[in-house]
Amino acid sequence: MSLTAVLIVVLAAVLIGAFGIRVSRTTSDFYVASRTVSPLWNASAIGGEYLSAASFLGVAGLILSFGADMLWLPVGWTGGYLVLLVLVSAPLRRSGAYTLPDFAEARLESMTVRRTASGLVVLIGWLYLMPQFQSAGLVLREITGAPPWAGGLLVAVVVAVNVLSGGMRSITFVQAFQYWLKLTALAVPLVFLLMAWKADGAPAISPQDAAAWQAPLGGGREYGLYSTYSLILATFLGTMGLPHVLVRFYTNPDGRAARRTTLVVLTLLGAFYLLPALYGWLGRLYVPDLARTDAVVLTLPGRMVGGTLGDLLTALVTAGAFAAFLSTSSGLTVSVAGVLAQDLLRGGVRSFRIATVLAVVVPLTLALWARELPVADVVGLAFAVAASSFCPLLVLGIWWRRLSTTGALAGLFVGGGLACAAVLVTIVGGPHEGLANALLAQPAAWTVPIAFTVMITVSFVTPHRVPAGVARTMVRLHTPEDLNLDRGDWRPRSS
Amino acid sequence: MTADPPRRGDQSGRGEQSRRGDAPAGPRRGEGPRWVDLPRRADQARRAEQARRVAVTSPRTAAARRPRYPATREIDEQTHLGEVYMRSLLRTQFRLAMFVCTVLGCVVGGLPLLFLLIPRLREADLLGVPLPWAVLGGLIYPAFVAGAWLYVRQAERNERHFADLVERR
């Protein structure tokens, strides 16, 4: 039954991809269509694209393994939007940038910065795609016993076909629908699970778990305090640097709408993230011995409810999981392929096709070859890289006139480079010992301050490299659109 | 330095309008509606009286009414005054953003410290739910939304003030 559910979701995605081509093709169509999209729809679309395998499966799994400290993960993934709202959302929409490299070019008037930003977008995208494919393999193995590479390959092929046929990109309503599907797929089974728990006499967690697992800093992981703070920093500051989220802000008609949309996104994410914690808690109670904890959401309905109802609920959860893989992977693939084709290849339709294949094949290879880490941990690493490269670029670029081209470049290279190095060592090198492990697995606490410091210091040293049009750009970024002002004539390349 | 003289009158200080010949269209106190056919001489006399009223204004008023650029043009031409307007907008919005970030930092950064320093809190109960779970798994989300809502309200208010400032002359 679960297999049928997966097939339905996959088929629906392919069909929508195939028939969606004619809905809207170019960026400007997308832009025009956007004026009819209300903040609620837009926010649902952002939520649909944002809630990945890590949110749907990974959070509950990590909570099951490591307890209360992991509650910070969904808190950070939601709170990141609050930081994004106050520091970035309206100015970013007003910049007219369609991608992060667009913003870098508009603000710093330099193609070198643009290309560096492009490289980072691609790296972050790959790092984010890899665990999506890994978890697809896990889910498919869980329901059919297929080898672990099969699920990843299935999702990769569906996404590649979809993106190549031109669909998925601009269909806001499909992404919006994905959010509500994921919410339902997690909320409905939870109601039955809680009923089963109540019927079971509402057992409490064992006293030993209550003292350690259920309490924060209870020793689930070494260097708990450092890891907690590093996690908070990475998630709160990394959200603004995710390539597939930014594109959606362009769908807002103006800066004010961008703010309101972000407010709705916060509400929707807050509602969603109430659920995984409960799954983690129930998992600790009923399946504490699970080998691969990412599967806890899929296992619980079968174990606790059982029978036909249990099968139905498992099918629903599995469908939600596949919706999560497909929507996030599609959004990411489009972003990565667009940037690859435009900035690193020659541009044009042929380049976009090559780029799409590259965008999918590299993370798929990584997924098969790299060490199996919990999905939410790998996604956390992508956040750390975003927080130590794009966060300083965006925050300083928007609020500080004296940011120089050289400063931005230096910050991107040092911050992004250090974070990437830590990530590579963690993914490829395997578990390290003691403090080194904590520092490498959660690098944000040291890479983010370094990135900011480098960007600011180098900018102070190179005042002659401050872009000439910075005053005009500031007018563009910060003044409300209804004022009749000269905002310069920069247009994003991608449109 | 050529401000458009014809528009000078229609937006300057409201208190002075009644003294000016080219001002308001509506009926005034003690006067009939405009379509009443007044004798021509009376009309002329009234105009003359109005002209005299203009002459009475103090020289300082004329100085204050010196032609000025609209603030939007100051910003477009990147004059010093335009820069001042822009900096004031940026500073207001940045202060607001920093205020929200500071509060967020204190709450989010303070919670792990609180749990570290007061171990009793780690196992405390709130209505039967462990306190850390109630806060991190539930209560913090509505708090985020409330903070975001207050921010959006204030940020839009700041922008309205800025628009009023630069569109007034």
XYZ file of C-alpha atoms in Angstrom:
664
model
C 0.000 0.000 0.000
C 2.861 2.354 0.832
C 4.386 1.572 -2.556
C 1.120 2.593 -4.240
C 1.183 5.866 -2.323
C 4.750 6.544 -3.444
C 3.874 5.756 -7.042
C 0.875 8.092 -6.923
C 3.017 10.955 -5.604
C 5.741 10.326 -8.178
C 3.238 10.044 -11.006
C 1.484 13.212 -9.927
C 4.810 15.049 -9.887
C 5.695 13.828 -13.379
C 2.272 14.708 -14.776
C 2.271 18.147 -13.225
C 5.765 18.647 -14.553
C 4.720 17.597 -18.036
C 1.548 19.645 -18.198
C 2.865 22.598 -16.270
C 5.169 23.651 -19.116
C 2.579 25.793 -20.735
C 1.508 27.447 -17.518
C 4.446 29.772 -17.458
C 7.816 29.579 -19.011
C 9.947 32.636 -18.522
C 10.966 34.575 -15.489
C 8.947 37.540 -16.612
C 5.790 35.413 -16.931
C 6.517 34.188 -13.479
C 6.896 37.755 -12.351
C 3.648 38.906 -13.887
C 1.757 35.893 -12.569
C 3.102 36.678 -9.134
C 0.918 39.725 -8.764
C -2.107 37.521 -8.341
C -0.481 35.320 -5.688
C -1.563 36.215 -2.178
C 0.856 36.106 0.772
C -0.820 32.944 2.108
C -0.265 31.032 -1.143
C 3.189 32.390 -1.503
C 4.061 31.469 2.063
C 2.645 27.971 1.591
C 4.844 27.617 -1.474
C 7.910 28.676 0.504
C 6.965 26.227 3.240
C 6.387 23.469 0.686
C 9.799 23.989 -0.816
C 11.554 24.469 2.502
C 10.275 21.463 4.478
C 12.621 18.786 3.261
C 13.398 15.221 4.260
C 15.338 16.672 7.167
C 12.227 18.279 8.634
C 9.858 15.502 7.759
C 11.979 12.532 8.883
C 15.267 13.778 10.279
C 14.177 15.964 13.178
C 12.108 13.259 14.817
C 14.970 10.809 14.339
C 17.543 13.067 15.954
C 15.209 13.825 18.849
C 14.722 10.102 19.350
C 18.506 9.590 19.484
C 19.747 12.647 21.313
C 16.793 14.065 23.188
C 15.902 17.600 24.169
C 19.006 19.291 22.707
C 17.736 18.475 19.241
C 14.569 20.499 19.824
C 16.752 23.446 18.862
C 16.909 22.235 15.276
C 13.283 22.998 14.317
C 13.377 26.108 16.509
C 16.335 27.369 14.483
C 14.803 26.440 11.160
C 11.754 28.525 12.068
C 13.567 31.329 13.869
C 15.821 31.723 10.849
C 12.835 33.254 9.104
C 12.480 35.840 11.855
C 16.094 36.915 11.294
C 15.497 36.832 7.556
C 12.379 38.957 8.021
C 14.012 41.740 10.006
C 17.342 41.910 8.190
C 16.817 40.792 4.644
C 13.321 40.162 3.269
C 12.072 43.573 2.094
C 15.434 44.933 0.842
C 16.137 41.705 -0.982
C 12.811 41.852 -2.795
C 13.397 45.500 -3.612
C 16.813 44.750 -5.043
C 15.031 42.915 -7.853
C 17.567 40.103 -7.591
C 16.338 36.735 -8.690
C 19.194 34.684 -7.258
C 21.932 35.245 -4.687
C 24.569 35.843 -7.401
C 22.212 38.479 -8.855
C 22.161 40.245 -5.522
C 25.952 40.050 -5.215
C 26.324 41.592 -8.644
C 23.732 44.309 -8.075
C 25.215 45.405 -4.786
C 28.941 45.042 -5.439
C 29.001 45.706 -9.192
C 31.538 42.970 -9.734
C 31.454 39.836 -11.826
C 34.103 38.175 -9.674
C 31.901 38.397 -6.600
C 29.013 37.133 -8.692
C 30.948 34.038 -9.790
C 32.155 33.323 -6.273
C 28.582 33.528 -5.029
C 27.551 31.178 -7.843
C 30.130 28.619 -6.788
C 28.846 28.745 -3.230
C 25.225 28.388 -4.329
C 26.156 25.239 -6.210
C 28.065 23.798 -3.233
C 25.248 24.518 -0.791
C 22.708 23.110 -3.231
C 24.647 19.866 -3.635
C 25.137 19.546 0.080
C 21.403 19.974 0.601
C 20.424 17.588 -2.204
C 22.661 14.760 -1.051
C 20.706 13.883 2.123
C 17.410 14.166 0.232
C 18.555 11.355 -2.069
C 19.946 9.344 0.842
C 16.653 9.493 2.709
C 14.695 8.574 -0.416
C 16.823 5.422 -0.534
C 16.100 4.776 3.125
C 12.344 5.166 2.681
C 12.155 2.940 -0.364
C 14.205 0.267 1.409
C 11.913 0.540 4.397
C 8.765 -0.175 2.358
C 9.977 -2.543 -0.392
C 13.354 -3.877 0.680
C 14.925 -2.333 -2.439
C 18.669 -1.588 -2.270
C 19.484 1.846 -0.784
C 20.526 3.437 -4.096
C 17.155 2.715 -5.756
C 15.125 5.380 -3.966
C 17.744 8.051 -4.504
C 17.940 7.197 -8.183
C 14.139 7.291 -8.518
C 13.886 10.762 -6.994
C 16.888 12.032 -8.968
C 15.425 10.827 -12.276
C 11.966 12.241 -11.578
C 13.420 15.597 -10.568
C 15.754 15.749 -13.567
C 12.966 14.895 -16.011
C 10.712 17.453 -14.391
C 13.234 20.242 -14.454
C 14.330 19.433 -18.001
C 10.755 19.583 -19.235
C 10.522 23.047 -17.702
C 7.818 22.363 -15.170
C 7.868 22.688 -11.397
C 9.733 25.915 -11.406
C 7.070 28.495 -11.397
C 4.051 26.571 -10.304
C 3.500 28.277 -7.011
C 0.267 26.455 -6.408
C 1.870 23.017 -6.662
C 4.513 23.919 -4.117
C 1.833 25.448 -1.918
C -0.144 22.234 -2.117
C 2.965 20.290 -1.053
C 3.049 22.168 2.247
C -0.496 21.221 3.109
C 0.112 17.633 2.014
C 3.144 17.365 4.292
C 1.290 18.912 7.203
C -1.629 16.517 6.768
C 0.643 13.507 6.286
C 2.264 14.201 9.616
C -0.711 15.524 11.602
C -3.379 12.906 10.819
C -1.296 9.851 11.806
C -0.195 11.710 14.937
C -3.808 11.982 16.088
C -4.165 8.194 15.820
C -0.799 7.636 17.496
C -1.802 9.796 20.439
C -5.105 7.928 20.692
C -3.218 4.629 20.720
C -0.886 6.026 23.389
C -3.872 7.076 25.497
C -5.504 3.643 25.048
C -2.215 2.103 26.132
C -2.619 3.820 29.516
C -0.550 6.894 28.603
C 2.804 5.460 29.692
C 5.522 7.884 30.792
C 9.135 7.918 29.715
C 11.439 5.733 31.849
C 12.911 7.508 34.903
C 16.407 7.063 33.525
C 15.429 8.767 30.261
C 13.556 11.468 32.123
C 16.790 12.447 33.868
C 19.108 12.374 30.862
C 17.412 12.105 27.465
C 14.439 14.309 28.244
C 16.530 17.065 29.861
C 18.536 19.576 27.835
C 22.335 19.205 28.013
C 21.631 15.733 29.326
C 24.755 14.286 27.772
C 23.235 12.998 24.526
C 26.235 14.403 22.670
C 29.661 15.503 23.785
C 30.284 19.225 24.198
C 26.537 19.789 24.372
C 26.705 23.495 25.155
C 29.086 24.313 22.297
C 27.071 22.184 19.876
C 23.819 23.793 20.943
C 25.134 27.325 20.410
C 26.758 26.432 17.123
C 23.544 24.828 15.921
C 21.563 27.915 16.919
C 23.941 30.204 15.047
C 23.971 28.048 11.907
C 20.213 27.659 11.654
C 19.227 31.213 12.591
C 21.706 32.804 10.209
C 21.847 30.137 7.514
C 18.194 30.295 6.457
C 18.686 33.555 4.575
C 21.446 32.016 2.458
C 19.536 29.081 1.032
C 19.356 29.366 -2.755
C 15.927 27.826 -3.272
C 14.198 30.011 -0.704
C 15.302 33.313 -2.185
C 13.711 32.708 -5.591
C 10.324 32.559 -3.931
C 10.702 36.052 -2.505
C 10.746 37.379 -6.032
C 7.134 36.218 -6.396
C 6.052 38.958 -4.015
C 4.873 42.093 -5.769
C 6.847 44.410 -3.479
C 8.901 44.709 -0.312
C 5.897 45.094 1.954
C 4.343 41.909 0.596
C 7.685 40.156 1.086
C 7.559 41.027 4.786
C 3.977 39.874 5.158
C 4.737 36.642 3.350
C 7.615 35.960 5.727
C 5.283 36.509 8.664
C 2.910 33.884 7.271
C 5.830 31.515 6.584
C 6.781 31.765 10.250
C 3.254 30.833 11.269
C 3.067 27.872 8.894
C 6.476 26.517 9.896
C 5.680 26.952 13.574
C 2.528 24.878 13.099
C 4.444 22.158 11.258
C 7.321 21.882 13.715
C 5.004 21.182 16.641
C 4.654 17.672 15.216
C 8.153 16.130 14.831
C 8.954 16.622 18.515
C 5.941 14.493 19.440
C 7.026 11.797 16.982
C 10.477 11.790 18.555
C 9.032 11.500 22.038
C 6.649 8.671 21.101
C 9.514 6.977 19.287
C 11.617 6.985 22.453
C 8.702 5.308 24.194
C 7.823 2.640 21.630
C 10.796 2.059 19.309
C 13.907 3.094 21.273
C 15.929 0.320 19.629
C 15.546 1.593 16.060
C 18.799 1.110 14.101
C 18.299 3.899 11.592
C 16.477 6.565 13.576
C 15.529 8.625 10.512
C 12.860 5.993 9.911
C 11.009 6.616 13.183
C 8.188 8.581 11.537
C 7.605 5.711 9.105
C 7.781 2.937 11.696
C 5.544 4.312 14.426
C 2.110 3.937 12.753
C 2.776 0.246 12.000
C 4.050 -0.481 15.505
C 1.507 1.479 17.523
C -1.692 1.217 15.494
C -1.202 -1.840 13.287
C -3.760 -3.554 11.070
C -5.240 -1.958 7.982
C -5.439 1.422 9.663
C -1.745 1.209 10.467
C -0.987 0.377 6.835
C -3.081 3.312 5.631
C -1.332 5.703 7.995
C 2.084 4.390 6.973
C 1.115 4.948 3.339
C 0.103 8.519 4.136
C 3.363 9.255 5.953
C 5.388 7.691 3.138
C 3.559 9.776 0.560
C 4.345 12.876 2.611
C 7.999 11.895 2.780
C 8.214 11.498 -0.981
C 6.446 14.799 -1.473
C 9.137 16.306 0.748
C 11.981 14.804 -1.301
C 10.456 15.812 -4.605
C 9.493 19.378 -3.776
C 12.735 20.314 -2.055
C 14.898 18.547 -4.621
C 13.081 20.189 -7.515
C 13.455 23.649 -6.041
C 17.120 23.091 -5.309
C 17.859 21.522 -8.680
C 16.291 24.431 -10.524
C 18.309 26.927 -8.489
C 21.577 25.050 -8.848
C 21.087 24.320 -12.542
C 20.136 27.923 -13.283
C 23.244 29.257 -11.590
C 25.505 26.613 -13.128
C 24.181 27.258 -16.625
C 24.283 31.023 -16.406
C 27.474 31.753 -14.561
C 29.718 28.737 -14.853
C 28.719 27.374 -18.280
C 27.919 29.458 -21.327
C 24.207 30.017 -20.807
C 21.352 29.082 -23.124
C 19.109 26.042 -23.296
C 21.849 23.466 -23.974
C 23.865 24.650 -20.998
C 20.789 24.480 -18.810
C 20.280 20.834 -19.774
C 23.883 19.924 -19.019
C 23.659 21.896 -15.789
C 20.511 20.054 -14.697
C 22.189 16.699 -15.172
C 25.248 17.923 -13.270
C 23.071 19.365 -10.526
C 21.523 15.953 -9.913
C 24.353 13.526 -10.649
C 26.954 15.017 -8.338
C 24.861 14.857 -5.146
C 23.543 11.430 -6.152
C 27.108 10.125 -6.407
C 27.925 11.772 -3.088
C 24.848 10.175 -1.541
C 25.970 6.701 -2.551
C 29.576 7.175 -1.640
C 29.598 9.306 1.503
C 29.311 8.069 5.026
C 25.717 7.713 6.183
C 25.039 10.566 8.541
C 21.626 11.417 10.000
C 19.831 13.465 7.333
C 19.196 16.444 9.584
C 22.905 16.648 10.430
C 23.940 16.939 6.787
C 21.299 19.562 6.122
C 22.640 21.317 9.217
C 26.045 21.452 7.533
C 24.511 23.122 4.480
C 23.078 25.741 6.847
C 26.509 26.244 8.401
C 28.065 26.962 4.999
C 25.242 29.373 4.118
C 25.555 31.122 7.484
C 29.283 31.665 7.103
C 29.190 32.937 3.523
C 25.885 34.435 2.382
C 24.705 35.708 5.743
C 27.582 38.221 6.088
C 27.279 39.141 2.414
C 23.553 39.869 2.698
C 23.561 41.571 6.082
C 26.571 43.786 5.408
C 25.538 44.355 1.805
C 22.125 45.592 2.818
C 22.982 47.647 5.879
C 26.598 48.784 5.508
C 27.627 51.225 2.767
C 31.326 50.712 3.269
C 31.366 47.055 2.268
C 33.980 46.851 -0.486
C 34.234 44.396 -3.337
C 37.504 43.030 -2.000
C 36.049 42.697 1.486
C 33.059 40.748 0.241
C 35.260 38.434 -1.793
C 37.636 37.817 1.081
C 34.762 37.088 3.459
C 33.087 34.693 1.037
C 36.336 32.824 0.424
C 37.465 32.600 4.041
C 34.062 31.954 5.662
C 32.690 29.706 2.942
C 36.015 27.958 2.497
C 36.480 27.150 6.182
C 32.918 25.902 6.548
C 33.190 23.785 3.394
C 36.461 22.291 4.601
C 34.880 21.352 7.926
C 31.936 19.804 6.097
C 34.133 17.759 3.772
C 36.214 16.452 6.651
C 33.030 15.494 8.505
C 31.275 13.795 5.612
C 34.238 11.991 4.117
C 36.621 11.609 7.026
C 34.285 9.867 9.409
C 33.827 10.446 13.098
C 36.615 12.269 14.873
C 37.463 12.345 18.538
C 36.297 14.698 21.255
C 36.463 18.436 20.751
C 37.665 18.172 17.132
C 34.508 16.283 16.269
C 32.261 18.928 17.822
C 34.188 21.752 16.100
C 34.018 20.076 12.693
C 30.469 18.736 12.904
C 29.105 22.114 14.067
C 31.480 24.649 12.522
C 29.181 27.716 12.530
C 30.194 29.008 15.957
C 33.691 29.786 14.735
C 33.264 30.214 10.968
C 30.473 32.818 11.139
C 32.410 35.269 13.378
C 35.517 34.772 11.242
C 33.570 35.492 8.051
C 32.085 38.705 9.468
C 35.433 39.857 10.841
C 37.254 39.256 7.563
C 34.585 40.990 5.510
C 34.554 44.055 7.750
C 38.329 44.327 8.247
C 39.208 43.943 4.582
C 36.525 46.482 3.656
C 38.079 49.003 6.032
C 41.497 48.434 4.473
C 40.233 48.811 0.901
C 37.945 51.874 0.933
C 38.765 52.585 -2.746
C 37.042 49.345 -3.724
C 33.642 50.414 -2.399
C 31.303 50.241 -5.419
C 30.598 53.625 -7.003
C 26.825 53.277 -7.150
C 26.324 52.329 -3.526
C 24.135 55.353 -2.696
C 21.756 54.582 -5.556
C 21.669 50.906 -4.542
C 20.750 51.870 -0.985
C 17.829 53.934 -2.307
C 16.756 50.895 -4.302
C 17.032 48.503 -1.371
C 15.367 50.540 1.324
C 12.778 52.992 0.003
C 9.160 51.861 -0.437
C 8.286 51.205 -4.072
C 5.441 53.722 -4.240
C 7.834 56.645 -3.851
C 8.862 58.106 -7.159
C 12.641 57.831 -6.892
C 15.547 57.043 -9.171
C 16.593 53.486 -8.336
C 19.152 52.881 -11.063
C 18.612 50.711 -14.103
C 20.110 47.394 -13.018
C 18.141 44.330 -14.128
C 18.878 40.726 -13.187
C 20.563 38.719 -15.906
C 18.355 35.722 -15.290
C 15.174 37.359 -16.526
C 17.841 76.122 -9.039
C 14.530 76.410 -10.810
C 11.656 75.320 -8.684
C 8.347 75.543 -10.480
C 6.682 78.744 -9.306
C 3.081 77.896 -10.303
C 2.934 75.059 -7.790
C 4.429 77.125 -5.033
C 1.165 78.220 -3.583
C -0.811 75.030 -3.438
C 1.222 73.115 -0.881
C 2.820 75.742 1.331
C 1.761 76.337 4.927
C -1.974 76.017 5.298
C -2.336 78.884 7.759
C -1.203 81.403 5.156
C -3.542 80.429 2.405
C -6.389 82.743 3.309
C -4.078 85.692 2.893
C -3.131 84.833 -0.631
C -4.863 85.910 -3.796
C -4.593 82.633 -5.692
C -5.805 80.464 -2.840
C -8.906 78.557 -1.977
C -11.850 77.744 -4.146
C -14.533 77.172 -1.515
C -16.968 79.747 -0.115
C -15.773 81.777 2.841
C -17.513 82.945 5.931
C -19.632 86.048 5.300
C -19.687 85.458 1.582
C -22.374 84.044 -0.676
C -21.688 81.077 -2.905
C -19.480 81.970 -5.865
C -22.201 81.785 -8.469
C -24.189 84.651 -6.920
C -23.799 87.537 -9.305
C -22.123 90.198 -7.223
C -21.881 93.720 -8.595
C -18.644 94.120 -10.461
C -17.350 96.960 -8.333
C -17.780 95.041 -5.106
C -15.824 92.248 -6.619
C -13.008 94.562 -7.551
C -13.003 96.028 -4.085
C -12.689 92.584 -2.577
C -9.731 91.763 -4.828
C -8.056 94.969 -3.869
C -8.575 94.139 -0.203
C -7.036 90.728 -0.702
C -4.053 92.270 -2.447
C -3.588 94.541 0.560
C -3.643 91.543 2.893
C -0.702 90.020 1.060
C 1.272 93.150 1.555
C 0.891 92.911 5.330
C 2.857 89.634 5.702
C 6.134 89.860 7.511
C 9.335 89.701 5.461
C 10.360 86.537 7.313
C 7.442 84.627 5.853
C 8.730 85.401 2.379
C 12.142 84.111 3.393
C 10.629 80.928 4.684
C 8.715 80.458 1.451
C 11.849 80.512 -0.684
C 11.551 77.898 -3.459
C 12.754 74.483 -2.344
C 13.470 71.156 -3.963
C 11.146 68.274 -3.178
C 13.000 65.776 -0.978
C 12.654 63.051 -3.582
C 14.731 65.163 -5.949
C 17.307 65.783 -3.240
C 17.629 62.012 -2.933
C 17.750 61.453 -6.692
C 20.502 64.025 -7.127
C 22.361 62.667 -4.104
C 22.748 66.047 -2.441
C 23.795 66.315 1.182
C 20.210 66.759 2.243
C 19.191 63.688 0.244
C 21.888 61.684 1.994
C 20.555 62.858 5.346
C 17.078 61.623 4.437
C 18.406 58.235 3.354
C 20.616 57.825 6.388
C 17.711 58.596 8.689
C 15.595 55.906 7.013
C 18.391 53.350 7.169
C 19.173 54.155 10.773
C 15.558 53.846 11.885
C 15.060 50.524 10.131
C 18.410 49.175 11.268
C 17.739 50.108 14.874
C 14.413 48.334 14.724
C 16.034 45.239 13.198
C 18.804 45.270 15.798
C 16.257 45.616 18.581
C 14.396 42.517 17.405
C 17.660 40.605 16.924
C 18.857 41.560 20.400
C 15.660 40.392 22.050
C 15.797 37.192 19.988
C 19.459 36.698 20.886
C 18.745 37.152 24.592
C 15.862 34.659 24.556
C 17.479 32.064 22.323
C 20.995 32.501 23.639
C 19.813 32.728 27.234
C 17.772 29.531 27.324
C 20.712 27.058 27.111
C 22.571 29.108 29.740
C 19.519 29.078 31.970
C 19.278 25.314 31.660
C 22.992 25.008 32.353
C 23.069 27.259 35.410
C 19.770 26.223 37.002
C 19.643 22.415 36.622
C 16.301 22.344 38.422
C 14.680 23.939 35.354
C 15.734 21.015 33.165
C 13.359 18.642 34.889
C 10.662 21.077 35.944
C 7.111 20.503 34.772
C 4.684 22.885 33.144
C 1.138 21.491 33.254
C 2.471 17.947 33.112
C 4.843 18.625 30.217
C 8.586 18.892 30.893
C 9.444 22.600 30.870
C 12.181 22.493 28.179
C 9.821 20.605 25.871
C 6.936 22.978 26.518
C 9.149 25.976 25.720
C 11.220 24.659 22.802
C 8.606 22.362 21.342
C 5.636 24.693 21.605
C 5.614 28.108 23.235
C 8.559 29.552 21.343
C 6.741 29.380 17.995
C 3.851 31.693 18.868
C 6.445 33.998 20.426
C 8.290 34.143 17.094
C 5.076 34.944 15.268
C 4.177 37.682 17.750
C 7.631 39.229 17.422
C 7.439 39.090 13.650
C 4.003 40.691 13.643
C 5.133 43.579 15.841
C 8.194 44.055 13.645
C 6.180 44.186 10.428
C 3.811 46.733 11.931
C 6.613 49.011 13.090
C 8.656 48.660 9.891
C 5.666 49.648 7.769
C 5.007 52.588 10.076
C 8.618 53.736 9.640
C 8.239 53.579 5.893
C 5.037 55.593 5.991
C 6.784 58.265 8.059
C 9.617 58.370 5.547
C 7.174 58.691 2.658
C 5.354 61.536 4.420
C 8.655 63.249 5.060
C 9.975 63.193 1.523
C 6.708 63.849 -0.261
C 5.918 66.931 1.798
C 7.745 70.044 0.751
